[in-house]
Structures are given as structure tokens and as C-alpha cells.
């Protein structure tokens, strides 16, 4: 296998694409090569193999084995890799949990995934401890933090609590490879619900490796590269489109705790990063930072932006000295299209072409193919085995609904140009995209509807000044009830993730509906757009929401 520069790369057959087999091969071939840079320390591929083996055996000592589900609520840190990839080596299933989740949504993630164990960082310990009495399926907890186990507040109902660091003391030898197949579920990653609850995407071992292989080959990543990410590892962008890509290229990962505009360029320079990814508003935030020579005093050569900002494509490349790339991708599948360093500049703004990864169709609401240039829903069919999800966990009806004669309905809309380049337009599904997070309007509505004074609520996206969306809710109060805009915000902040909390709130006597009682959200969107300057805005009211 060769990358886009024609350089030889180690390839793996489909049956070799398990975490155990690939990490063992890396450790045998490049044991001293740096894998991870984190807060001044480096870990090699040999150390990665040893640590994931230790964790794998440590999990087995706790009774966790093949097919068991473990919720992982950790920040960006080396232990995220040791835990998730160690679980993969014994055929257990890691369930990365969005660290902003709390209350009912957090309970849903842990319970719906059938997690028998929860790994929890001290930062979010109180959230899980408050829910522990309701988590009937959880049999044990594993804690990361400075507190003594007896003082960490998880010892409820007599369940055992273990220190995550204790797993490091186990055997460093590899677990048996034959116990795990490329088709075994490795991750359950929750994607935002649209007309229902969030869905757990069952990702086989081979899926993430299909992503890593495609990016390493088409973007030209190699052993000298350092791929930087400050995006959360529980999201597909960071774990697959940075970490798995680096893994396939024998490259290094520079990991930061989170995105910080003030620290961004310092972290890029200090790590020697040659590549980074941006999502939506992050691109605009970086672009609006004061320019200066520090932006070019780096080793950067590539940046993957989703989407490619056509209006400033040339200016970004000139200002930062990088080549821009992009993809069209979903948690359910892989990089369906890729805009590579070799694609012509006049295709900027597109998500690239399929490059043999899948077939794509643009269809209307009846499933009829549309001509070149016409905007419709994007349907896809994979051409490579093992590159896509196995389905939504415990949601067979939802899984079946997304497929039509083998074609997966992405719920996104776009169009092709005459050369087969895909241009993303918008989301057909009712999801709100805010600063890199997909937000379920349904879940915002479900949580707010639990307020005793609220009769009905509708959540919609409102275009943000930073690109992507802000969340707005239209609220119908119960007869005789009194409620302020601030009351809605405070209730939301208490019961949902910070990024889901609405920015705009409007009280309305009744929601617009059809004769069959279907909500006409397009009317609400038109109203919000027309009266945006008049809307009650929590940012203008200086109401801060804590993470």
C-alpha cells in the first residue's frame, strides 16, 4: 500500500483489523517510535502496546470480558486510549460518553447501552454518583482521580469501586488475538437523535481502521507527521480522523485537553504538529484571532476543515502555510468523500469525491435520483466490507428505517457537480449543529417539557454569528402558570449538557401545527429569522452557563 506521495505503508487485511493485532504489529516493528505527546511527556508505540495490554488484563481480573459493555466518561488523557483500546483487546465494548452529559441524558446513555461498568473521572463524579441508585445494570465503577476510593461517593448499594490506576499493575503480555474478530463491536458511539432518542452506533473494530487507512493514504500522512487534536476523544473526529489516521501512518498524536483559542498556537508550536482538524465554528474562531508571525512559525503542512470554507480557502492556506483537506462523514460510516491535497483548488467548498469508497446518490423525497446539480438527500452504499456500523444498539426499527434496498439514508442534503464532487448543503434531519456538537431537538424538547410550568416546547436552529447554529426554543406555558425566560435557561442548565442550553427563548400561545397535529417548524424558523434582533437572548442578558 502507498500513500498519496507514493511512499510504502504497512497495510492490514480485513481480518487483521482488530486493535490487538494492529498494536502488536506496531510494537514489534516500531517500538521506540513516538505515539502520543501529552503535557510534556511522550509515549512510544511499545508503551502503547504494554499499557493497553495491562489494562486489558486488569479488566479481565475485574470480571469484564468479551461482549461486556463499559461506559467511559474520561477527558482527553492517555488513559482514554489505555481503557478503550484495552477493552477492545479482550472483545469488550467501550461506550465513550460525552462528558457534557448529565441528568436524564447521562442516565440514558449508561442505561440504554447496558453498561455493566462505568469508568468515571473525578470531574464528573458527582453527576454519576447522583444517578447511581437508578443505574440498575451497573455492577461496578472504576474511578480516575485524586480521592480515596472510600471517599469518592460511588460506594452505593454495595457495588465495588476500583481505582483506574490499579489496572496498570497487571500483566503486559498481549491477550489472545483469536478471541476478537474484526466484526466484533468495539465501540458504541451515541449520535444525536432527531425524531427520537439518541442512537447508539455499533462500530466494529474494522470501521475506525477503514477511516484511518483512507486518511493516511489520501492525505499523505507518514511517520514524520504529528497530528494535533484538541477535540474530545469521545467524538469520531478526534478518535478516528486524528488518532486512527496517525496509527495507520506510524505517526504521532499531539493531544490537548480541549480547544482554547488563547493556547492554540502555543500548543501547535510546542508539539511540532504538522496537521490539525477543525470543525465549524472552531475554524472561524481561529481565523478571527489576531494575525501575526507566530502563525507561520510552525511545522504545519495540512489542516482538515469540515466543511472547507470556500470564501477564505486561498487566504487560509496562504496565512497559515497549510494545505486544506476535508471529508463528508458520519458516525454511522466513514469518510464517504475526501477532498485531498491533490484535488484542484477550484473544487474548494466541496467535500471531495468518493475515491472508490462507496457509491453515492442524490434523491428526492420519493427516492428518485436527481440530475447533476440538483439538491436532494444523500444516500450511500459502502463498497468496502467492515467500514460501516453494524446498526443502532437495541433499535432494529430505527436501523431498518435508515436503509432502502441496501442504501443508507444519510439525512443530509447536497449535490454533485459534473466531475462527481459532492457539495454539502444542509441537514434534512432535525438536528441542530452547535460548535461541533450535534444536538437533538427532540431531547431538548423532552427535557424542557418536564418543567411543571411548560405545556409544550419546540426547539429549532438559528444561524449563529460564528457559523453553524444556536439553539432556540418556543415555549407554551400551562394555563395560569408563570415562567420567565431566565427560568427556562436555569432549568435547562440544570438538566442538560451545557452546549444544548438554548440561547434564544420565546413564549408563544400555541405552536403552529397541521390538521394532523404535525408541528410546522418551518414557520417557527421563518419567524425567528425575521425577528432575530428582537428575540430574548441569554447572551445579551449576560446569563452564563457553566460546563
Coordinates of C-alpha atoms in Angstrom, one line a residue:
X1 CA 0.0 0.0 0.0
X2 CA 1.3 3.5 -0.8
X3 CA 0.2 6.9 0.4
X4 CA -0.5 9.9 -1.9
X5 CA 3.2 10.6 -2.1
X6 CA 3.9 7.1 -3.3
X7 CA 5.6 6.1 -0.1
X8 CA 5.2 2.5 1.1
X9 CA 2.9 1.9 4.1
X10 CA 2.1 -1.2 6.1
X11 CA -1.3 -2.4 5.2
X12 CA -3.5 -4.8 7.1
X13 CA -6.1 -7.3 5.8
X14 CA -9.6 -7.0 6.9
X15 CA -9.2 -9.9 9.3
X16 CA -6.1 -8.2 10.8
X17 CA -8.1 -5.0 11.6
X18 CA -8.5 -5.5 15.3
X19 CA -6.9 -3.3 17.9
X20 CA -5.0 -6.2 19.4
X21 CA -3.4 -7.3 16.1
X22 CA -2.5 -3.9 14.9
X23 CA -1.0 -2.6 18.1
X24 CA 1.1 -5.7 18.5
X25 CA 2.4 -5.3 14.9
X26 CA 3.3 -1.7 15.6
X27 CA 5.1 -2.5 18.8
X28 CA 7.1 -5.3 17.1
X29 CA 8.1 -3.1 14.2
X30 CA 8.5 0.5 15.6
X31 CA 8.6 0.0 19.4
X32 CA 10.5 3.3 20.1
X33 CA 8.6 5.5 17.7
X34 CA 6.6 8.2 19.5
X35 CA 2.8 7.5 19.5
X36 CA 1.5 10.2 21.9
X37 CA 2.5 13.6 23.1
X38 CA 0.7 14.8 26.2
X39 CA 1.5 17.6 28.6
X40 CA 5.3 17.4 28.2
X41 CA 5.6 13.6 28.1
X42 CA 5.9 11.2 25.2
X43 CA 4.6 7.6 24.9
X44 CA 6.0 5.2 22.3
X45 CA 4.2 2.5 20.3
X46 CA 5.9 -0.1 22.5
X47 CA 4.5 1.6 25.6
X48 CA 1.1 1.9 24.0
X49 CA 1.1 -1.9 23.4
X50 CA 2.2 -2.5 27.0
X51 CA -0.3 -0.2 28.6
X52 CA -3.3 -1.4 26.6
X53 CA -2.3 -5.0 27.5
X54 CA -2.1 -4.2 31.2
X55 CA -5.5 -2.6 31.1
X56 CA -6.9 -5.5 29.1
X57 CA -5.8 -8.0 31.8
X58 CA -6.8 -5.6 34.5
X59 CA -10.4 -5.5 33.1
X60 CA -10.4 -9.3 33.0
X61 CA -9.4 -9.5 36.6
X62 CA -12.5 -7.5 37.4
X63 CA -14.7 -10.0 35.6
X64 CA -15.1 -7.9 32.4
X65 CA -14.8 -10.0 29.3
X66 CA -15.9 -10.4 25.6
X67 CA -19.1 -8.6 24.8
X68 CA -19.4 -6.7 28.1
X69 CA -20.2 -3.0 27.8
X70 CA -18.2 -0.4 29.7
X71 CA -19.2 3.3 29.7
X72 CA -16.1 5.5 29.5
X73 CA -16.5 9.1 30.8
X74 CA -13.0 10.4 30.7
X75 CA -11.5 13.7 29.5
X76 CA -8.8 13.8 26.8
X77 CA -5.9 11.9 28.5
X78 CA -3.7 8.9 27.9
X79 CA -5.9 6.7 30.0
X80 CA -8.7 7.1 27.4
X81 CA -6.6 5.1 24.9
X82 CA -5.4 2.6 27.5
X83 CA -9.0 1.9 28.6
X84 CA -10.9 1.9 25.2
X85 CA -8.2 0.1 23.3
X86 CA -7.5 -2.3 26.2
X87 CA -11.2 -3.2 26.3
X88 CA -11.0 -3.8 22.5
X89 CA -8.2 -6.3 23.0
X90 CA -10.5 -8.6 25.1
X91 CA -13.5 -8.1 22.9
X92 CA -15.3 -5.9 25.4
X93 CA -17.3 -2.9 24.1
X94 CA -16.4 0.7 25.1
X95 CA -19.1 3.2 25.3
X96 CA -17.5 6.7 25.1
X97 CA -19.8 9.1 26.9
X98 CA -20.0 12.8 26.1
X99 CA -18.5 14.5 29.2
X100 CA -21.1 17.3 29.0
X101 CA -23.9 14.8 29.6
X102 CA -25.7 15.0 32.9
X103 CA -29.0 14.2 34.5
X104 CA -31.5 12.3 32.4
X105 CA -29.4 12.3 29.3
X106 CA -26.4 10.8 31.2
X107 CA -28.6 8.2 32.7
X108 CA -30.0 7.3 29.3
X109 CA -26.5 6.8 27.8
X110 CA -25.4 4.5 30.6
X111 CA -28.7 2.6 30.9
X112 CA -29.6 2.3 27.2
X113 CA -26.1 0.9 26.4
X114 CA -26.4 -1.8 29.0
X115 CA -23.1 -0.7 30.6
X116 CA -22.2 -3.1 33.4
X117 CA -19.3 -0.9 34.4
X118 CA -18.7 2.8 34.4
X119 CA -15.2 4.4 34.2
X120 CA -15.6 7.9 35.6
X121 CA -13.2 10.8 36.0
X122 CA -13.3 12.9 39.2
X123 CA -14.5 15.9 37.3
X124 CA -17.9 14.4 36.6
X125 CA -18.0 12.1 39.7
X126 CA -20.9 13.9 41.4
X127 CA -23.1 13.6 38.3
X128 CA -22.7 9.8 38.2
X129 CA -23.0 9.4 42.0
X130 CA -26.3 11.2 41.9
X131 CA -27.6 8.8 39.3
X132 CA -26.1 5.6 40.8
X133 CA -29.3 4.5 42.6
X134 CA -31.1 4.5 39.2
X135 CA -28.4 2.5 37.3
X136 CA -29.6 -1.0 38.0
X137 CA -27.5 -2.6 35.3
X138 CA -24.2 -1.2 36.5
X139 CA -22.3 -3.8 38.6
X140 CA -19.0 -1.9 39.3
X141 CA -17.3 1.5 38.9
X142 CA -13.8 2.4 38.0
X143 CA -12.6 5.8 39.3
X144 CA -9.9 8.2 38.0
X145 CA -9.0 10.9 40.3
X146 CA -7.2 12.1 43.5
X147 CA -9.8 11.0 46.1
X148 CA -9.5 7.8 48.1
X149 CA -11.9 5.2 46.9
X150 CA -13.9 5.2 50.2
X151 CA -14.3 9.0 49.8
X152 CA -15.3 9.2 46.1
X153 CA -19.1 8.8 46.7
X154 CA -19.7 5.8 44.4
X155 CA -19.9 3.1 47.0
X156 CA -23.7 2.8 46.7
X157 CA -25.8 -0.4 47.1
X158 CA -22.6 -2.3 47.9
X159 CA -21.2 -2.1 44.4
X160 CA -17.4 -2.4 44.1
X161 CA -15.4 0.7 43.2
X162 CA -11.8 0.4 41.8
X163 CA -9.1 2.8 41.0
X164 CA -8.3 3.1 37.3
X165 CA -4.6 3.4 38.1
X166 CA -4.6 -0.1 39.6
X167 CA -5.2 -1.6 36.2
X168 CA -1.7 -0.6 35.2
X169 CA -0.2 -3.2 37.6
X170 CA -1.4 -6.1 35.5
X171 CA 0.4 -8.4 33.0
X172 CA 1.8 -6.6 29.9
X173 CA 1.6 -9.7 27.7
X174 CA -0.9 -9.5 24.8
X175 CA -4.3 -11.2 25.2
X176 CA -5.0 -13.9 22.6
X177 CA -5.7 -12.4 19.2
X178 CA -8.1 -15.1 18.1
X179 CA -10.6 -14.2 20.8
X180 CA -11.5 -11.0 18.9
X181 CA -12.8 -10.6 15.3
X182 CA -12.7 -7.5 13.1
X183 CA -16.5 -7.7 13.0
X184 CA -16.9 -7.6 16.8
X185 CA -18.4 -4.4 18.2
X186 CA -15.6 -2.3 19.7
X187 CA -17.4 1.0 20.3
X188 CA -21.0 2.2 20.9
X189 CA -20.9 5.8 19.9
X190 CA -24.1 7.9 20.5
X191 CA -25.2 10.1 17.7
X192 CA -27.8 12.8 18.2
X193 CA -31.4 11.7 17.9
X194 CA -33.7 13.7 15.5
X195 CA -37.2 12.5 15.8
X196 CA -36.4 10.2 18.8
X197 CA -33.7 9.5 21.4
X198 CA -30.0 9.4 20.7
X199 CA -29.0 6.2 18.9
X200 CA -26.0 4.1 19.9
X201 CA -24.0 3.3 16.8
X202 CA -22.4 -0.2 17.0
X203 CA -19.0 0.2 15.5
X204 CA -16.9 -2.9 14.6
X205 CA -13.2 -2.9 15.1
X206 CA -12.7 -2.6 11.3
X207 CA -14.7 0.6 11.0
X208 CA -12.3 3.0 12.7
X209 CA -9.4 1.4 10.8
X210 CA -11.2 1.9 7.5
X211 CA -11.2 5.6 8.4
X212 CA -7.6 5.7 9.5
X213 CA -6.4 3.9 6.3
X214 CA -8.3 6.2 4.0
X215 CA -7.0 9.4 5.5
X216 CA -3.4 8.1 5.8
X217 CA -3.4 7.1 2.1
X218 CA -5.3 10.0 0.6
X219 CA -4.0 12.9 2.8
X220 CA -0.4 11.6 2.7
X221 CA 0.2 11.2 6.4
X222 CA 3.5 9.5 7.2
X223 CA 5.9 8.6 10.1
X224 CA 7.3 12.1 10.3
X225 CA 3.9 13.6 10.9
X226 CA 2.4 14.8 14.2
X227 CA -1.4 15.0 14.2
X228 CA -2.7 17.5 16.7
X229 CA -6.2 17.4 18.2
X230 CA -7.9 19.4 20.9
X231 CA -11.3 17.9 20.0
X232 CA -12.8 15.4 22.5
X233 CA -11.8 11.8 22.1
X234 CA -15.4 10.6 22.7
X235 CA -16.2 12.1 19.3
X236 CA -15.5 10.4 16.0
X237 CA -13.5 13.3 14.6
X238 CA -10.7 13.1 17.2
X239 CA -10.6 9.4 17.8
X240 CA -11.0 8.2 14.2
X241 CA -9.9 11.2 12.0
X242 CA -6.9 12.0 14.1
X243 CA -5.9 9.0 16.2
X244 CA -6.7 6.1 13.9
X245 CA -5.2 8.1 11.0
X246 CA -2.0 8.6 12.9
X247 CA -2.0 5.0 13.9
X248 CA -2.2 3.8 10.3
X249 CA 0.6 6.3 9.2
X250 CA 3.0 5.2 12.0
X251 CA 2.7 8.9 13.0
X252 CA 2.4 10.7 16.4
X253 CA -0.6 12.3 18.1
X254 CA -0.3 15.6 19.9
X255 CA -3.2 15.6 22.3
X256 CA -4.6 18.7 24.1
X257 CA -7.2 18.8 26.9
X258 CA -9.7 20.9 24.9
X259 CA -9.8 23.7 22.4
X260 CA -8.5 27.0 23.7
X261 CA -8.2 29.9 21.3
X262 CA -5.6 31.6 23.5
X263 CA -3.4 28.4 23.8
X264 CA -4.0 27.0 20.3
X265 CA -0.9 28.4 18.5
X266 CA 1.4 27.7 21.5
X267 CA 0.3 24.1 21.6
X268 CA 0.8 23.7 17.8
X269 CA 4.3 25.1 18.1
X270 CA 5.3 23.2 21.3
X271 CA 4.1 19.8 19.9
X272 CA 5.7 20.2 16.5
X273 CA 2.4 19.5 14.9
X274 CA 2.2 19.1 11.2
X275 CA -1.5 18.6 10.9
X276 CA -4.7 19.5 12.7
X277 CA -8.5 19.3 12.3
X278 CA -11.1 22.0 12.8
X279 CA -14.9 21.8 12.9
X280 CA -17.4 24.5 12.0
X281 CA -17.1 27.4 14.5
X282 CA -13.6 26.4 15.5
X283 CA -12.4 27.4 12.1
X284 CA -13.9 30.9 12.4
X285 CA -12.6 31.4 15.9
X286 CA -9.0 30.6 14.8
X287 CA -9.5 32.7 11.7
X288 CA -10.6 35.7 13.7
X289 CA -7.6 35.6 16.1
X290 CA -5.2 38.5 15.6
X291 CA -2.7 37.5 12.8
X292 CA 1.0 37.5 13.3
X293 CA 4.3 35.8 12.5
X294 CA 3.5 33.1 15.2
X295 CA 1.0 31.6 12.7
X296 CA 3.8 30.7 10.3
X297 CA 6.4 29.8 12.9
X298 CA 5.2 26.1 12.9
X299 CA 5.8 22.8 11.2
X300 CA 2.2 22.7 9.9
X301 CA 1.5 21.5 6.4
X302 CA -2.1 20.2 6.5
X303 CA -5.4 21.1 8.0
X304 CA -8.7 19.2 7.7
X305 CA -11.6 21.5 7.9
X306 CA -15.3 20.4 7.9
X307 CA -16.5 22.0 5.8
X308 CA -13.9 23.7 3.6
X309 CA -14.5 27.4 3.9
X310 CA -14.7 28.3 0.2
X311 CA -14.8 32.0 0.8
X312 CA -11.4 32.0 2.6
X313 CA -9.9 28.9 1.2
X314 CA -6.9 30.5 -0.6
X315 CA -6.4 33.1 2.2
X316 CA -6.3 30.4 4.9
X317 CA -3.7 28.4 3.0
X318 CA -1.6 31.5 2.5
X319 CA -2.0 32.8 6.0
X320 CA -1.1 29.6 7.8
X321 CA 1.1 27.9 5.2
X322 CA -1.1 24.8 5.1
X323 CA -3.0 22.8 2.5
X324 CA -6.7 22.3 3.3
X325 CA -8.4 19.0 3.1
X326 CA -12.0 17.9 4.0
X327 CA -14.4 14.9 4.2
X328 CA -18.1 14.1 4.2
X329 CA -18.6 11.6 7.0
X330 CA -20.9 10.3 9.7
X331 CA -20.5 8.3 12.9
X332 CA -22.5 5.5 11.1
X333 CA -20.0 5.1 8.4
X334 CA -16.7 6.6 7.3
X335 CA -15.2 9.3 5.1
X336 CA -17.6 8.9 2.2
X337 CA -15.9 11.6 0.2
X338 CA -12.5 13.1 0.6
X339 CA -11.1 16.4 -0.6
X340 CA -7.4 15.7 -0.8
X341 CA -4.2 17.8 -1.2
X342 CA -4.2 16.7 -4.9
X343 CA -7.7 17.9 -5.7
X344 CA -7.9 21.1 -7.8
X345 CA -8.3 24.4 -6.0
X346 CA -11.5 25.2 -8.0
X347 CA -13.2 22.4 -6.1
X348 CA -12.7 24.1 -2.8
X349 CA -16.0 24.2 -0.9
X350 CA -16.8 20.7 -1.9
X351 CA -16.3 17.6 0.3
X352 CA -14.3 15.9 -2.4
X353 CA -15.2 12.7 -4.3
X354 CA -15.8 9.1 -3.2
X355 CA -12.4 7.8 -4.4
X356 CA -13.9 4.3 -4.7
X357 CA -15.0 4.1 -1.0
X358 CA -18.7 4.0 -1.7
X359 CA -21.5 4.8 -4.1
X360 CA -23.5 7.9 -3.6
X361 CA -26.9 9.0 -4.9
X362 CA -28.8 12.3 -4.7
X363 CA -32.5 11.6 -4.4
X364 CA -35.8 13.5 -3.9
X365 CA -38.3 12.7 -1.1
X366 CA -39.6 9.8 -3.1
X367 CA -36.2 8.2 -3.5
X368 CA -35.9 9.1 -7.2
X369 CA -32.4 10.0 -8.5
X370 CA -31.9 13.7 -9.2
X371 CA -29.7 15.1 -12.0
X372 CA -26.3 16.7 -11.6
X373 CA -26.5 20.0 -9.7
X374 CA -29.9 19.3 -8.2
X375 CA -30.1 19.3 -4.4
X376 CA -31.5 16.3 -2.6
X377 CA -30.8 13.8 0.1
X378 CA -27.5 11.9 0.0
X379 CA -27.8 8.1 0.0
X380 CA -24.7 5.9 0.3
X381 CA -23.7 2.3 -0.2
X382 CA -20.3 1.1 1.0
X383 CA -18.0 -0.7 -1.4
X384 CA -15.6 -2.0 1.3
X385 CA -16.6 -4.6 3.9
X386 CA -16.3 -3.7 7.6
X387 CA -16.3 0.1 7.0
X388 CA -19.7 0.8 8.4
X389 CA -21.7 0.4 11.6
X390 CA -23.5 -2.9 12.4
X391 CA -26.7 -0.9 13.3
X392 CA -28.1 1.1 16.2
X393 CA -27.9 -0.7 19.5
X394 CA -31.3 -2.2 20.5
X395 CA -33.0 -0.1 17.8
X396 CA -33.8 -2.6 15.0
X397 CA -36.7 -0.5 13.7
X398 CA -34.6 2.7 13.6
X399 CA -31.8 0.7 11.9
X400 CA -34.1 -0.7 9.2
X401 CA -35.7 2.7 8.6
X402 CA -32.3 4.2 7.6
X403 CA -31.8 1.6 4.8
X404 CA -33.6 1.3 1.5
X405 CA -32.5 -1.7 -0.6
X406 CA -29.0 -1.6 0.8
X407 CA -28.7 2.2 0.5
X408 CA -28.1 4.2 3.7
X409 CA -30.1 7.4 4.0
X410 CA -27.7 10.0 5.5
X411 CA -30.4 12.5 6.2
X412 CA -28.1 15.2 4.8
X413 CA -28.7 17.1 1.6
X414 CA -26.3 18.0 -1.1
X415 CA -25.5 17.9 -4.8
X416 CA -22.8 16.7 -7.3
X417 CA -21.0 18.8 -9.9
X418 CA -20.3 17.4 -13.3
X419 CA -17.0 15.9 -12.1
X420 CA -18.5 14.0 -9.2
X421 CA -17.5 16.3 -6.4
X422 CA -20.0 16.4 -3.5
X423 CA -21.2 19.7 -2.1
X424 CA -23.0 19.5 1.3
X425 CA -26.0 21.9 1.6
X426 CA -27.8 21.2 4.9
X427 CA -29.3 18.6 7.2
X428 CA -32.6 17.1 6.2
X429 CA -32.8 15.6 9.7
X430 CA -33.9 17.7 12.5
X431 CA -30.6 18.1 14.3
X432 CA -29.0 21.3 15.5
X433 CA -25.3 21.8 15.0
X434 CA -23.6 24.0 17.6
X435 CA -19.8 24.4 17.8
X436 CA -19.0 20.9 16.7
X437 CA -21.8 19.2 18.7
X438 CA -24.9 17.6 17.1
X439 CA -27.9 18.5 19.3
X440 CA -31.1 16.6 19.2
X441 CA -34.1 19.0 19.1
X442 CA -36.1 16.1 20.4
X443 CA -34.0 15.8 23.5
X444 CA -34.0 19.5 24.2
X445 CA -37.8 19.4 24.0
X446 CA -38.1 16.3 26.1
X447 CA -36.1 17.7 28.9
X448 CA -37.7 21.1 29.0
X449 CA -41.2 19.6 28.8
X450 CA -40.6 18.1 32.2
X451 CA -40.8 21.6 33.7
X452 CA -44.0 21.8 35.7
X453 CA -45.0 25.1 34.1
X454 CA -44.3 24.1 30.5
X455 CA -47.1 22.6 28.3
X456 CA -45.3 22.3 25.0
X457 CA -41.9 23.3 23.6
X458 CA -40.3 23.3 20.2
X459 CA -36.5 23.6 19.6
X460 CA -35.1 25.0 16.3
X461 CA -31.7 26.1 15.0
X462 CA -31.0 29.8 14.5
X463 CA -27.9 30.7 12.4
X464 CA -25.1 31.7 14.6
X465 CA -22.7 34.6 14.0
X466 CA -19.8 32.0 14.5
X467 CA -21.3 29.7 11.7
X468 CA -23.3 26.6 12.5
X469 CA -26.3 27.1 14.8
X470 CA -27.6 28.4 18.1
X471 CA -30.5 26.8 19.9
X472 CA -33.8 28.5 20.2
X473 CA -36.9 27.2 21.9
X474 CA -40.6 28.3 21.6
X475 CA -42.4 27.6 24.9
X476 CA -46.1 27.2 25.6
X477 CA -46.8 27.5 29.3
X478 CA -49.6 25.7 31.1
X479 CA -52.7 27.8 31.8
X480 CA -52.2 30.0 34.8
X481 CA -48.5 29.2 35.1
X482 CA -45.9 31.9 35.4
X483 CA -42.5 31.5 33.8
X484 CA -39.7 33.8 32.9
X485 CA -37.1 33.5 30.1
X486 CA -34.4 33.1 32.7
X487 CA -36.4 30.3 34.4
X488 CA -36.2 28.3 31.2
X489 CA -32.5 28.8 30.9
X490 CA -31.8 27.8 34.6
X491 CA -33.9 24.7 34.3
X492 CA -32.1 23.7 31.0
X493 CA -28.7 24.3 32.5
X494 CA -29.6 22.1 35.4
X495 CA -30.9 19.2 33.4
X496 CA -29.0 19.1 30.1
X497 CA -25.5 19.4 28.6
X498 CA -24.2 23.0 28.5
X499 CA -24.0 23.1 24.8
X500 CA -27.7 22.1 24.5
X501 CA -28.9 25.0 26.7
X502 CA -30.9 27.4 24.5
X503 CA -29.6 30.8 23.7
X504 CA -33.0 32.2 22.5
X505 CA -36.3 31.8 24.3
X506 CA -39.7 32.9 23.0
X507 CA -43.1 32.4 24.7
X508 CA -45.9 31.6 22.4
X509 CA -49.6 30.9 22.9
X510 CA -49.7 27.9 20.7
X511 CA -47.3 26.1 18.3
X512 CA -48.2 26.0 14.6
X513 CA -49.4 22.6 13.5
X514 CA -51.0 20.9 10.6
X515 CA -54.5 19.4 10.6
X516 CA -52.9 16.1 11.6
X517 CA -51.2 17.8 14.5
X518 CA -47.7 17.7 13.0
X519 CA -45.6 20.6 14.1
X520 CA -44.8 23.1 11.4
X521 CA -41.3 24.0 12.5
X522 CA -40.5 25.8 9.3
X523 CA -42.9 28.6 10.4
X524 CA -41.0 28.9 13.6
X525 CA -37.7 29.1 11.7
X526 CA -39.2 31.8 9.5
X527 CA -40.4 33.8 12.5
X528 CA -37.1 33.6 14.3
X529 CA -35.2 34.7 11.2
X530 CA -37.5 37.6 10.6
X531 CA -37.4 38.8 14.2
X532 CA -33.9 37.8 15.3
X533 CA -32.9 41.2 16.6
X534 CA -36.0 41.2 18.9
X535 CA -35.5 37.8 20.3
X536 CA -34.8 37.3 24.0
X537 CA -31.1 36.4 24.0
X538 CA -29.4 34.9 27.1
X539 CA -26.0 36.1 25.9
X540 CA -27.3 39.7 25.6
X541 CA -28.8 39.2 29.1
X542 CA -25.4 38.0 30.3
X543 CA -26.6 34.7 31.7
X544 CA -23.6 32.4 31.7
X545 CA -23.9 28.6 31.5
X546 CA -21.3 26.5 33.3
X547 CA -19.8 23.4 31.8

